[in-house]
Amino acid sequence: MTESKKFSIKKTSKELLGRWFHLMTLGRALDEKAPNYLKQAIGWSYHAPYAGHDGIQLAVGQVFDRKTDHLFPYYRDMLTSISAGLTAEEIIFNGISKDTDVAGGGRHMSNHFAKPEWNVHNVSSCTGNHTLHAVGLGRAVKKYKHKGVVISSQGESSVSEGYVYEAINGATNEQLPVVFVFQDNGYGISVPKKDQTANRKVADNFRGMKYLKIIHCNGKDVFDSMNAMTEAKQIALETSTPVIVQANCVRMGSHSNSDKHELYRDNAELNYVTEYDPLAKYRRLLVRYKRFTEEELLAIEAEVKLEVKKAHKAGLSAPDPDPASIHDFVIPEPYVSEKYPEGLHNFTGNNKKLIEGLNETLKAEFRLNPDTFLWGQDIANKDKGGIFNVSKGMQQEFGKDRVFNAPIAEDYIMGTANGMSRFNDKIRIVVEGAEFADYFWPAMEQFVETTHEYWRTKGQYSPNITVRLASGGYIGGGLYHSQNIEGALATFPGVRIVYPSYADDAAGLLRTSIRSKGMTVFMEPKALYNDPKASAAVPEDFEVPFGKARVRREGADLTIVTYGNTTHMCVEVADKLAEDTGKQIEVIDLRSLVPLDTETILKSVAKTNKVMVVHEDKVFSGFGAEISATITEQAFNQLDAPVKRVGSEFTPVGFNRILEKAVLPNNDKIYAAAKELIDF
């Protein structure tokens, strides 16, 4: 008998058989009780019954070791979570969204079980997206030579998602100890498996991938599932390669409490799935093989009833989340600069280009913290460091373990950053999220996911990630090379967004971003990488706090609020208007969009009483609309004229430089708008 076949009704100890029966009975009791909470308007608004998945879910939880392993359960994994160690009380706290919910204090959808302190990770409702997180964590497990595996569980239909393919492809390419469990019940809500995949077994879609082992098992059978999961974990541990466990299950109930499976399943099928009830089968085996008597099993069932009754009582008396806490844990407190509290300096050394400021700061932070990593597309090929050479020399100095290329799969870049960051709190990750900011759109699913991790877990997990994006136009790049996306990204709470205009601010903001907990999007105006206008003296330890704007030019007749490429244009226009009209214009370089330095803006408005917002992005729904609204709401009585905005036309950026010039703001457009406002 091989190690992988060590479990059977005859060979397994009575103690273990009894423990499994207790867990399975407890899980089923809670699974059947969950809908009653909704009927009584107590909670559990979403419940996905697991009955029919009992064997594989018991096995996943049993092979999981919370001291060494990491587990990503999906929304149907109630028994998996119980088998991994969650109590009946913890299951109910989650189901009825209590403040005592260990997954996140009632901040997540019910039936999404987790316990981050035990490495049972809080997983989103987006089916299968946690496979990318599992791969990222597997990367950390391998790089830190940690003796453990990562287990990712999901239904077979979620494997149709593109990011699942990215995850499994990446895990095989990087040879990572990740076990992917596919719980195949034949349906994606009401969509039958035949409409999801060409292969009858979805795991077979991945045959041919190097280093990947595929194991099939009967997910309804406890012993077959235990043997399969034990073998899978052993392979992943010993070979550091991924494994897929395809578990054949049945779904005894509807997809969820909002689904009526009678509308698409006939009576024959419904009778079939009831007949193959895994719990009933396991109970019959225990009696048939005389491992337990009927009386012993009845005693365990009675014990479970009392356990559920006690947990129910605790759940009803547990506190609800405090509505006043909604703004807690949106984003962690950032790194605080003691030497440069305002992000200003008087250093007078040699000027450096913006690209030099970024490159030197990256290297300095990598030297400071050995748990800092960088990956992205095209960033580590011999002497080349990205499409713009910002990371030039990084791999040579810090090695392939810390600086490496990622596949051309932006979701994979973001998702594995989220996962790897979970391994320990010291890790800081810098990703070049896309070669151009415009190409970041495929990563938006994982970007959105990462923005609410800290809030959703009630501060138990913070994705400590800096996302570098080469942004903006003025290079004749055209579509997908000249777009500005900061306005769209700024609508998501849980992320900081910075956009420097000069080399010193680029260095200082990058240092603060890397050292801070939480996620920061670092927008780099690529047209300024080597532009002398953006050069500045850069103190080697410079730090710029978030939410601190910089007054680039003082004045009393008009305030211009700007950032990025247009900062230099606004300073030039202000100088020209002073020369032409004698009017003095104050130019505020925001540097940080989220958080926004509203105080500096309003202070300037109170002095000048006229405001113009200038940025490269489109005027319609651009970030300037938020600035304008803020000024109008908070300083309306101080305005002598409406807030004016200058930006790109509401049209795609043209490839031809003549078209680009017509779309983007320039000195002439800014000058004309400012002159009109001064004369208002």
XYZ file of C-alpha atoms in Angstrom:
680
model
C 0.000 0.000 0.000
C 1.558 3.286 -1.062
C 1.592 6.353 1.160
C -1.031 7.983 -1.046
C -3.476 5.070 -0.423
C -3.148 4.846 3.346
C -6.780 5.721 4.144
C -9.583 3.152 3.978
C -12.576 2.109 6.056
C -10.539 -0.792 7.479
C -7.116 0.798 7.973
C -8.013 4.223 9.372
C -8.058 4.492 13.160
C -11.401 4.622 14.924
C -10.450 7.915 16.565
C -9.868 9.540 13.185
C -13.021 8.033 11.675
C -15.021 9.397 14.582
C -13.480 12.845 14.262
C -14.346 12.913 10.568
C -17.933 11.884 11.263
C -18.232 14.641 13.857
C -16.880 17.246 11.421
C -19.092 16.078 8.554
C -22.180 15.987 10.757
C -21.433 19.433 12.159
C -20.876 20.844 8.705
C -24.115 19.395 7.355
C -26.079 20.653 10.359
C -24.810 24.200 9.782
C -25.282 23.896 6.022
C -28.945 22.980 6.541
C -29.477 25.596 9.252
C -28.017 28.506 7.265
C -31.139 29.237 5.135
C -33.246 29.604 8.286
C -31.326 32.713 9.293
C -32.349 34.394 6.052
C -35.983 33.309 6.477
C -35.957 34.874 9.943
C -34.297 38.061 8.605
C -31.287 37.465 10.852
C -28.694 37.256 8.108
C -26.904 34.750 5.871
C -28.202 36.607 2.823
C -25.922 34.475 0.650
C -25.567 30.763 1.249
C -24.082 28.268 -1.186
C -24.785 24.766 0.194
C -21.875 22.351 -0.002
C -23.805 19.082 0.479
C -22.475 16.613 -2.083
C -18.912 17.921 -1.781
C -18.395 16.387 1.652
C -15.520 14.011 0.875
C -13.188 16.453 -0.843
C -13.964 19.308 1.545
C -13.223 17.171 4.569
C -9.962 16.085 2.941
C -8.794 19.592 2.022
C -9.259 20.779 5.602
C -7.618 17.679 7.056
C -4.394 17.860 5.042
C -4.096 21.605 5.664
C -1.599 22.470 8.423
C -2.186 26.009 9.633
C 1.357 26.246 11.004
C 2.984 25.667 7.629
C 0.390 25.775 4.856
C -1.889 28.397 3.321
C -5.493 27.757 2.320
C -7.719 29.712 -0.073
C -11.264 28.345 0.300
C -14.078 29.455 -1.978
C -17.595 30.478 -1.030
C -18.937 26.896 -0.955
C -16.153 25.643 1.334
C -18.044 25.518 4.642
C -16.947 21.985 5.515
C -13.427 22.730 4.269
C -13.226 25.575 6.779
C -14.673 23.487 9.613
C -12.302 20.637 8.801
C -9.419 23.154 8.845
C -10.372 24.150 12.386
C -13.049 26.855 12.334
C -15.650 26.415 15.049
C -19.419 26.366 14.681
C -19.519 29.790 16.339
C -17.025 31.215 13.840
C -19.063 29.831 10.953
C -22.261 31.424 12.288
C -20.549 34.731 13.099
C -19.533 34.883 9.451
C -22.885 33.772 8.126
C -24.842 36.427 9.996
C -22.116 39.063 9.573
C -21.219 39.752 13.182
C -18.395 41.977 14.370
C -16.810 38.859 15.885
C -16.499 37.221 12.452
C -12.849 36.134 12.264
C -12.811 36.543 8.481
C -13.333 40.292 8.635
C -15.829 41.429 11.231
C -18.892 41.217 8.994
C -17.289 43.271 6.222
C -17.586 40.559 3.616
C -20.408 38.634 2.005
C -21.812 35.836 4.152
C -20.611 32.288 3.458
C -17.101 33.549 2.691
C -15.222 31.794 5.470
C -11.681 32.669 6.506
C -9.345 32.989 9.444
C -6.297 34.971 8.321
C -4.379 34.391 11.568
C -4.458 30.685 10.719
C -3.516 31.235 7.063
C -7.084 30.500 5.966
C -7.284 33.439 3.612
C -10.148 35.839 3.045
C -11.275 35.283 -0.541
C -13.413 37.507 -2.756
C -16.677 36.722 -4.506
C -14.966 36.864 -7.913
C -14.873 33.178 -8.719
C -11.410 31.718 -9.050
C -9.464 34.956 -8.757
C -7.735 33.715 -5.611
C -5.807 31.212 -7.728
C -3.488 34.096 -8.609
C -3.044 34.930 -4.925
C -2.243 31.300 -4.223
C 0.435 31.328 -6.912
C 1.957 34.526 -5.519
C 2.070 32.967 -2.078
C 3.560 29.825 -3.571
C 6.298 31.996 -5.035
C 7.092 33.339 -1.558
C 7.010 29.837 -0.059
C 9.599 28.749 -2.616
C 11.815 31.840 -2.424
C 11.957 31.759 1.371
C 12.493 27.972 1.365
C 9.469 27.537 3.609
C 8.305 23.951 4.170
C 4.650 24.168 3.307
C 2.135 24.190 0.464
C -0.582 26.491 -0.774
C -4.036 25.011 -1.405
C -6.497 26.816 -3.664
C -10.071 25.533 -3.896
C -12.799 26.368 -6.410
C -15.671 25.032 -8.481
C -15.037 23.602 -11.932
C -16.906 26.354 -13.794
C -14.715 29.134 -12.378
C -11.799 27.496 -14.195
C -13.208 29.098 -17.354
C -11.942 32.445 -16.058
C -8.851 33.658 -17.887
C -6.929 34.458 -14.733
C -7.205 30.818 -13.625
C -5.315 29.794 -16.738
C -2.766 32.519 -16.031
C -2.365 31.201 -12.488
C -1.843 27.570 -13.425
C 0.436 28.455 -16.321
C 2.494 30.639 -13.980
C 2.647 27.998 -11.266
C 3.979 25.442 -13.729
C 6.433 27.894 -15.275
C 7.804 28.918 -11.863
C 7.462 25.380 -10.417
C 5.556 26.359 -7.302
C 4.109 24.162 -4.513
C 0.454 24.948 -5.137
C -2.403 22.437 -5.031
C -5.384 23.528 -7.123
C -8.587 21.737 -6.096
C -11.443 21.672 -8.601
C -14.717 20.644 -6.920
C -16.678 19.499 -9.954
C -20.439 19.345 -9.324
C -21.366 19.703 -12.989
C -22.905 23.178 -12.852
C -21.933 26.834 -12.868
C -25.132 28.070 -11.216
C -27.511 26.747 -13.924
C -24.963 26.412 -16.731
C -24.071 22.732 -17.277
C -20.467 21.716 -17.576
C -20.823 20.897 -21.271
C -21.282 24.617 -21.927
C -18.143 25.446 -19.949
C -15.427 23.163 -21.232
C -14.543 20.912 -24.148
C -13.159 18.213 -21.852
C -15.501 16.239 -19.625
C -12.992 16.736 -16.823
C -11.929 20.375 -16.741
C -8.510 19.462 -15.314
C -7.731 17.749 -18.598
C -7.657 21.181 -20.252
C -4.254 21.596 -18.609
C -2.697 18.330 -19.760
C 0.586 19.009 -21.501
C 1.727 21.686 -19.068
C 5.218 20.881 -17.900
C 5.761 19.954 -14.217
C 1.989 19.742 -13.594
C 0.534 16.632 -11.956
C -3.209 15.949 -12.312
C -5.016 13.663 -9.847
C -8.646 12.588 -10.235
C -10.710 11.467 -7.284
C -14.267 10.822 -6.142
C -15.076 13.963 -4.159
C -18.107 12.249 -2.651
C -15.929 9.562 -1.060
C -13.998 10.416 2.106
C -11.205 7.889 1.619
C -10.569 8.500 -2.068
C -10.491 12.234 -1.375
C -8.141 11.857 1.603
C -5.771 9.703 -0.424
C -5.817 12.137 -3.339
C -5.193 15.228 -1.195
C -2.475 13.488 0.799
C -0.714 12.487 -2.419
C -1.126 15.965 -3.890
C 0.359 17.670 -0.853
C 3.245 15.215 -0.746
C 4.085 15.863 -4.425
C 3.916 19.631 -3.995
C 6.121 19.487 -0.881
C 8.738 17.121 -2.257
C 9.027 18.448 -5.807
C 7.907 22.086 -5.458
C 5.611 21.650 -8.438
C 1.887 22.313 -8.807
C -0.830 19.692 -8.615
C -4.453 19.742 -9.739
C -6.921 17.587 -7.826
C -10.098 17.107 -9.847
C -12.815 15.946 -7.440
C -16.048 14.575 -8.878
C -18.911 15.813 -6.681
C -22.670 16.277 -6.814
C -24.590 19.377 -5.884
C -27.463 18.191 -3.740
C -29.033 21.635 -3.400
C -29.393 24.745 -5.497
C -26.367 26.840 -6.364
C -27.358 29.274 -3.632
C -30.400 30.564 -1.793
C -31.184 32.841 -4.747
C -31.254 29.934 -7.203
C -34.045 27.403 -7.878
C -32.453 24.271 -9.299
C -35.853 22.704 -9.954
C -36.095 25.035 -12.955
C -33.226 23.335 -14.780
C -32.788 19.884 -13.166
C -35.315 17.081 -13.598
C -36.612 14.777 -10.876
C -34.388 11.911 -11.941
C -31.288 13.985 -11.427
C -32.501 15.392 -8.117
C -33.202 11.862 -6.877
C -29.768 10.735 -8.078
C -27.853 13.400 -6.157
C -29.814 12.624 -3.003
C -29.063 8.932 -3.393
C -25.338 9.679 -3.537
C -25.315 11.762 -0.349
C -21.672 11.443 0.853
C -22.545 11.820 4.537
C -25.197 9.091 4.412
C -22.778 6.797 2.565
C -20.010 7.391 5.103
C -22.388 6.718 7.968
C -23.499 3.416 6.406
C -19.871 2.352 5.932
C -19.027 2.987 9.583
C -21.864 0.707 10.678
C -21.474 -1.909 7.918
C -17.778 -2.446 8.657
C -18.491 -2.402 12.392
C -16.189 0.499 13.068
C -18.992 2.256 14.986
C -22.265 1.125 16.427
C -25.528 2.896 15.707
C -25.611 4.057 19.313
C -22.133 5.593 19.056
C -23.095 7.528 15.942
C -26.323 8.729 17.507
C -24.278 10.010 20.440
C -22.019 12.004 18.093
C -25.064 13.417 16.321
C -26.583 14.448 19.639
C -23.311 16.116 20.595
C -23.360 18.060 17.323
C -26.918 19.262 17.959
C -25.848 20.728 21.296
C -22.783 22.279 19.677
C -24.900 23.996 17.009
C -27.464 25.123 19.579
C -24.732 26.724 21.690
C -23.160 28.358 18.632
C -26.532 29.691 17.513
C -27.091 31.289 20.904
C -23.615 32.846 20.798
C -24.260 34.139 17.291
C -27.498 35.885 18.236
C -25.878 37.595 21.225
C -22.688 38.625 19.366
C -22.301 42.343 18.569
C -23.055 43.729 15.126
C -20.437 45.837 13.340
C -20.462 49.502 14.380
C -21.685 51.722 11.507
C -19.186 54.351 12.665
C -16.359 51.954 11.759
C -16.903 52.069 7.990
C -13.948 54.410 7.520
C -11.625 52.229 9.604
C -9.160 50.016 7.745
C -9.713 51.628 4.342
C -5.942 51.929 3.938
C -3.074 51.558 6.434
C -1.294 54.538 7.908
C 1.658 55.400 5.650
C 5.327 55.718 6.438
C 5.944 59.034 8.201
C 8.912 61.194 7.255
C 10.547 62.842 10.267
C 13.246 64.663 8.321
C 11.023 65.929 5.472
C 7.527 66.325 7.003
C 6.386 68.677 4.193
C 8.300 66.941 1.420
C 10.593 69.948 0.870
C 14.367 70.323 0.871
C 17.157 72.851 0.293
C 19.644 70.468 -1.272
C 21.780 72.048 -4.014
C 23.691 69.143 -5.495
C 23.894 68.260 -9.159
C 20.579 67.956 -10.950
C 19.390 64.496 -11.900
C 16.900 63.409 -14.508
C 13.584 62.002 -13.354
C 14.549 58.551 -14.596
C 17.765 58.715 -12.555
C 15.850 59.681 -9.448
C 13.603 56.655 -9.851
C 16.395 54.221 -10.654
C 18.633 55.315 -7.786
C 15.771 55.254 -5.293
C 14.750 51.751 -6.335
C 18.297 50.536 -5.788
C 18.599 52.318 -2.439
C 15.378 50.796 -1.135
C 16.368 47.338 -2.363
C 19.656 47.676 -0.474
C 17.813 48.812 2.644
C 15.217 46.041 2.715
C 16.228 42.585 1.425
C 12.543 41.619 1.386
C 11.821 43.991 -1.513
C 10.953 42.514 -4.930
C 10.353 43.827 -8.440
C 8.736 42.180 -11.444
C 6.947 43.190 -14.588
C 7.159 42.932 -18.360
C 10.489 43.301 -20.099
C 12.296 44.586 -17.005
C 15.171 42.156 -16.559
C 16.855 41.303 -19.840
C 20.629 41.678 -19.665
C 21.290 45.418 -19.584
C 17.741 46.426 -20.391
C 15.525 47.553 -17.514
C 12.031 47.906 -18.810
C 10.819 49.593 -21.954
C 12.131 52.916 -20.580
C 15.138 51.533 -18.646
C 13.865 52.727 -15.265
C 14.971 49.449 -13.657
C 18.288 49.263 -15.486
C 20.976 47.439 -13.482
C 18.523 46.132 -10.901
C 18.751 42.448 -11.726
C 22.518 42.602 -12.031
C 22.813 43.952 -8.488
C 19.992 42.150 -6.714
C 19.700 38.904 -8.646
C 16.959 36.998 -10.384
C 15.270 36.006 -7.139
C 14.351 39.628 -6.430
C 14.120 41.212 -9.893
C 12.543 39.135 -12.634
C 10.370 39.193 -15.720
C 6.680 38.415 -15.562
C 4.555 36.968 -18.365
C 2.674 39.387 -20.584
C -0.345 38.978 -18.335
C -1.145 42.080 -16.316
C -3.688 40.292 -14.104
C -0.986 37.781 -13.235
C 1.436 40.568 -12.317
C -1.071 42.192 -9.955
C -2.630 39.010 -8.582
C 0.650 37.341 -7.668
C 1.817 40.571 -6.029
C -1.272 40.397 -3.837
C -0.485 36.782 -3.001
C 3.237 37.110 -2.349
C 2.677 40.096 -0.085
C 0.646 37.820 2.219
C 3.654 35.706 3.204
C 4.983 38.195 5.734
C 4.604 41.842 6.644
C 8.217 42.709 5.854
C 7.794 42.077 2.149
C 7.540 45.111 -0.120
C 6.656 44.546 -3.739
C 7.192 46.900 -6.652
C 5.529 45.859 -9.875
C 5.747 47.459 -13.262
C 2.038 46.854 -13.728
C 2.112 47.274 -17.507
C 4.630 48.515 -20.026
C 2.371 51.516 -20.554
C -0.368 52.599 -18.151
C -2.871 52.116 -20.976
C -2.166 48.375 -20.922
C -3.117 48.119 -17.260
C -6.788 47.522 -18.032
C -6.480 43.692 -18.092
C -5.237 43.955 -14.486
C -8.250 45.909 -13.272
C -9.997 42.872 -11.770
C -6.996 42.194 -9.543
C -6.420 45.902 -8.926
C -9.971 46.305 -7.600
C -9.581 43.132 -5.547
C -6.413 44.428 -3.943
C -7.885 47.836 -3.082
C -10.383 46.347 -0.649
C -8.294 43.576 0.947
C -7.354 45.680 3.994
C -10.953 46.798 4.592
C -12.480 43.394 3.888
C -10.181 41.652 6.384
C -10.648 44.375 9.008
C -6.966 45.206 8.866
C -5.698 41.623 9.111
C -4.014 41.764 5.710
C -2.397 44.698 3.969
C -1.131 44.293 0.384
C 2.140 46.219 0.557
C 2.539 46.935 -3.130
C 3.771 49.825 -5.269
C 2.351 49.695 -8.790
C 4.547 51.643 -11.218
C 2.826 52.818 -14.396
C 4.449 54.797 -17.216
C 1.717 57.271 -17.996
C 0.657 60.089 -20.280
C 1.282 61.376 -23.747
C 3.488 63.954 -25.506
C 5.535 61.155 -27.076
C 3.473 60.632 -30.222
C 2.466 57.253 -28.844
C -1.201 57.306 -29.703
C -3.789 54.802 -28.598
C -2.647 52.499 -25.789
C 0.557 54.475 -25.389
C -0.640 57.931 -24.367
C -3.755 57.498 -22.230
C -4.151 58.847 -18.716
C -5.970 56.515 -16.358
C -5.569 58.186 -12.965
C -9.112 59.563 -12.965
C -10.553 56.067 -13.318
C -8.246 54.559 -10.686
C -8.998 57.315 -8.178
C -12.617 56.182 -7.857
C -11.558 53.135 -5.807
C -11.039 53.568 -2.069
C -8.127 51.689 -0.559
C -5.321 52.864 -2.845
C -3.034 55.881 -2.927
C -2.225 57.560 -6.233
C 0.802 59.793 -6.744
C 1.933 61.649 -9.863
C 5.274 63.500 -9.584
C 6.529 66.140 -12.025
C 10.174 66.512 -10.977
C 13.050 64.160 -10.217
C 13.260 64.963 -6.510
C 9.555 64.427 -5.928
C 9.657 61.227 -7.970
C 12.446 59.905 -5.744
C 10.810 61.051 -2.513
C 7.368 59.697 -3.349
C 8.782 56.380 -4.528
C 10.698 55.965 -1.272
C 7.574 56.698 0.775
C 5.483 54.369 -1.393
C 7.836 51.430 -0.964
C 8.226 51.921 2.777
C 4.502 52.328 3.442
C 1.992 49.604 4.104
C -0.876 49.379 1.661
C -1.028 49.814 -2.094
C 0.186 52.877 -3.975
C -0.168 53.522 -7.690
C 2.913 55.423 -8.814
C 2.196 57.264 -12.060
C 5.346 58.149 -13.995
C 5.041 60.847 -16.708
C 7.140 59.061 -19.298
C 7.572 62.173 -21.441
C 9.551 63.646 -18.535
C 11.866 60.695 -17.888
C 14.789 62.388 -19.644
C 13.426 65.918 -20.073
C 15.757 68.554 -18.565
C 12.660 70.452 -17.349
C 12.002 67.699 -14.810
C 15.589 67.566 -13.553
C 16.252 68.524 -9.964
C 18.764 68.161 -7.163
C 17.816 65.034 -5.237
C 18.878 64.386 -1.628
C 19.781 60.713 -1.410
C 17.429 60.220 1.559
C 14.571 62.413 0.319
C 11.039 61.500 1.358
C 7.765 63.077 0.237
C 4.703 62.389 2.399
C 1.412 61.509 0.747
C -1.156 64.282 0.547
C 1.361 67.140 0.501
C 1.184 69.444 -2.513
C 4.050 71.741 -3.478
C 3.709 75.390 -4.461
C 5.867 75.704 -7.557
C 5.224 79.411 -8.035
C 3.582 81.906 -5.707
C 1.031 84.465 -6.803
C -2.088 86.361 -5.757
C -4.132 86.772 -8.942
C -4.958 83.202 -9.974
C -4.434 79.660 -8.663
C -3.558 76.877 -11.079
C -3.829 73.358 -9.672
C -1.945 70.787 -11.728
C 0.266 67.695 -11.727
C 2.408 65.553 -14.032
C 3.353 66.730 -17.509
C 1.257 69.903 -17.340
C 3.018 71.214 -14.235
C 5.891 72.504 -16.345
C 3.539 74.046 -18.865
C 1.677 75.867 -16.105
C 4.877 77.289 -14.632
C 5.929 78.490 -18.088
C 2.510 80.027 -18.728
C 2.576 81.748 -15.340
C 5.957 83.281 -16.131
C 4.716 84.407 -19.554
C 1.544 85.971 -18.139
C 3.567 87.811 -15.508
C 5.730 89.184 -18.274
C 2.752 90.080 -20.499
C 0.232 91.320 -17.941
C 2.020 91.741 -14.630
C -0.392 89.272 -13.021
C 1.087 86.769 -10.615
C -0.193 83.204 -10.845
C 0.217 80.622 -8.102
C 0.990 77.134 -9.415
C 0.258 74.195 -7.127
C 1.822 70.872 -8.052
C -0.381 68.280 -6.340
C 2.193 65.461 -6.420
C -0.360 63.295 -4.594
C -3.872 62.791 -5.971
C -5.119 60.351 -3.335
C -4.897 61.547 -0.641
C -5.455 65.076 -1.910
C -3.942 68.128 -0.211
C -7.202 70.042 0.037
C -5.743 72.363 2.670
C -3.086 73.804 0.368
C -5.596 74.225 -2.461
C -8.159 76.069 -0.308
C -5.485 78.253 1.260
C -4.450 79.388 -2.213
C -8.063 79.911 -3.307
C -8.637 82.175 -0.312
C -5.720 84.292 -1.499
C -6.423 84.461 -5.247
C -10.219 83.925 -5.460
C -9.839 82.412 -8.939
C -8.928 78.842 -9.810
C -7.994 76.868 -12.889
C -7.407 73.133 -12.856
C -5.041 71.805 -15.508
C -4.208 68.196 -16.237
C -3.397 66.002 -19.180
C -6.388 63.689 -18.811
C -9.780 64.372 -20.364
C -11.754 67.255 -18.877
C -14.973 65.237 -18.882
C -14.817 62.918 -15.837
C -11.103 63.557 -15.390
C -9.569 63.929 -11.940
C -9.918 67.703 -12.262
C -13.662 67.299 -11.901
C -13.109 66.097 -8.339
C -10.799 69.022 -7.584
C -13.292 71.470 -9.046
C -16.165 69.981 -7.062
C -14.149 70.096 -3.849
C -13.310 73.784 -4.348
C -16.899 74.636 -5.246
C -18.271 72.821 -2.208
C -15.780 74.188 0.309
C -14.845 77.628 -1.023
C -17.770 78.766 -3.160
C -18.160 82.094 -1.348
C -14.507 82.939 -1.963
C -14.652 82.518 -5.736
C -14.821 85.544 -8.015
C -15.298 83.326 -11.065
C -16.307 79.744 -11.863
C -13.596 77.119 -11.556
C -12.113 76.565 -15.010
C -10.667 73.318 -16.275
C -8.141 72.628 -19.020
C -7.331 69.126 -20.195
C -7.602 66.762 -23.124
C -10.514 66.687 -25.510
C -13.145 63.993 -24.965
C -11.722 61.812 -27.707
C -9.086 59.082 -28.003
C -5.514 60.318 -28.298
C -4.476 60.380 -31.956
C -1.338 58.591 -33.116
C -0.271 61.275 -35.547
C 1.551 64.029 -33.663
C -0.685 66.622 -35.289
C -3.746 64.815 -33.913
C -2.087 64.356 -30.512
C -1.367 68.077 -30.307
C -4.998 68.829 -31.071
C -6.192 66.518 -28.284
C -3.744 67.239 -25.453
C -3.415 70.482 -23.497
C -0.450 72.718 -24.332
C 0.991 76.092 -23.384
C -1.202 77.996 -25.825
C -4.422 76.416 -24.542
C -3.436 76.961 -20.931
C -2.376 80.564 -21.607
C -5.669 81.410 -23.318
C -7.757 79.878 -20.532
C -5.745 81.583 -17.794
C -5.927 84.967 -19.532
C -9.693 84.620 -19.866
C -10.035 83.803 -16.180
C -7.803 86.663 -15.071
C -9.898 89.073 -17.112
C -13.210 87.655 -15.877
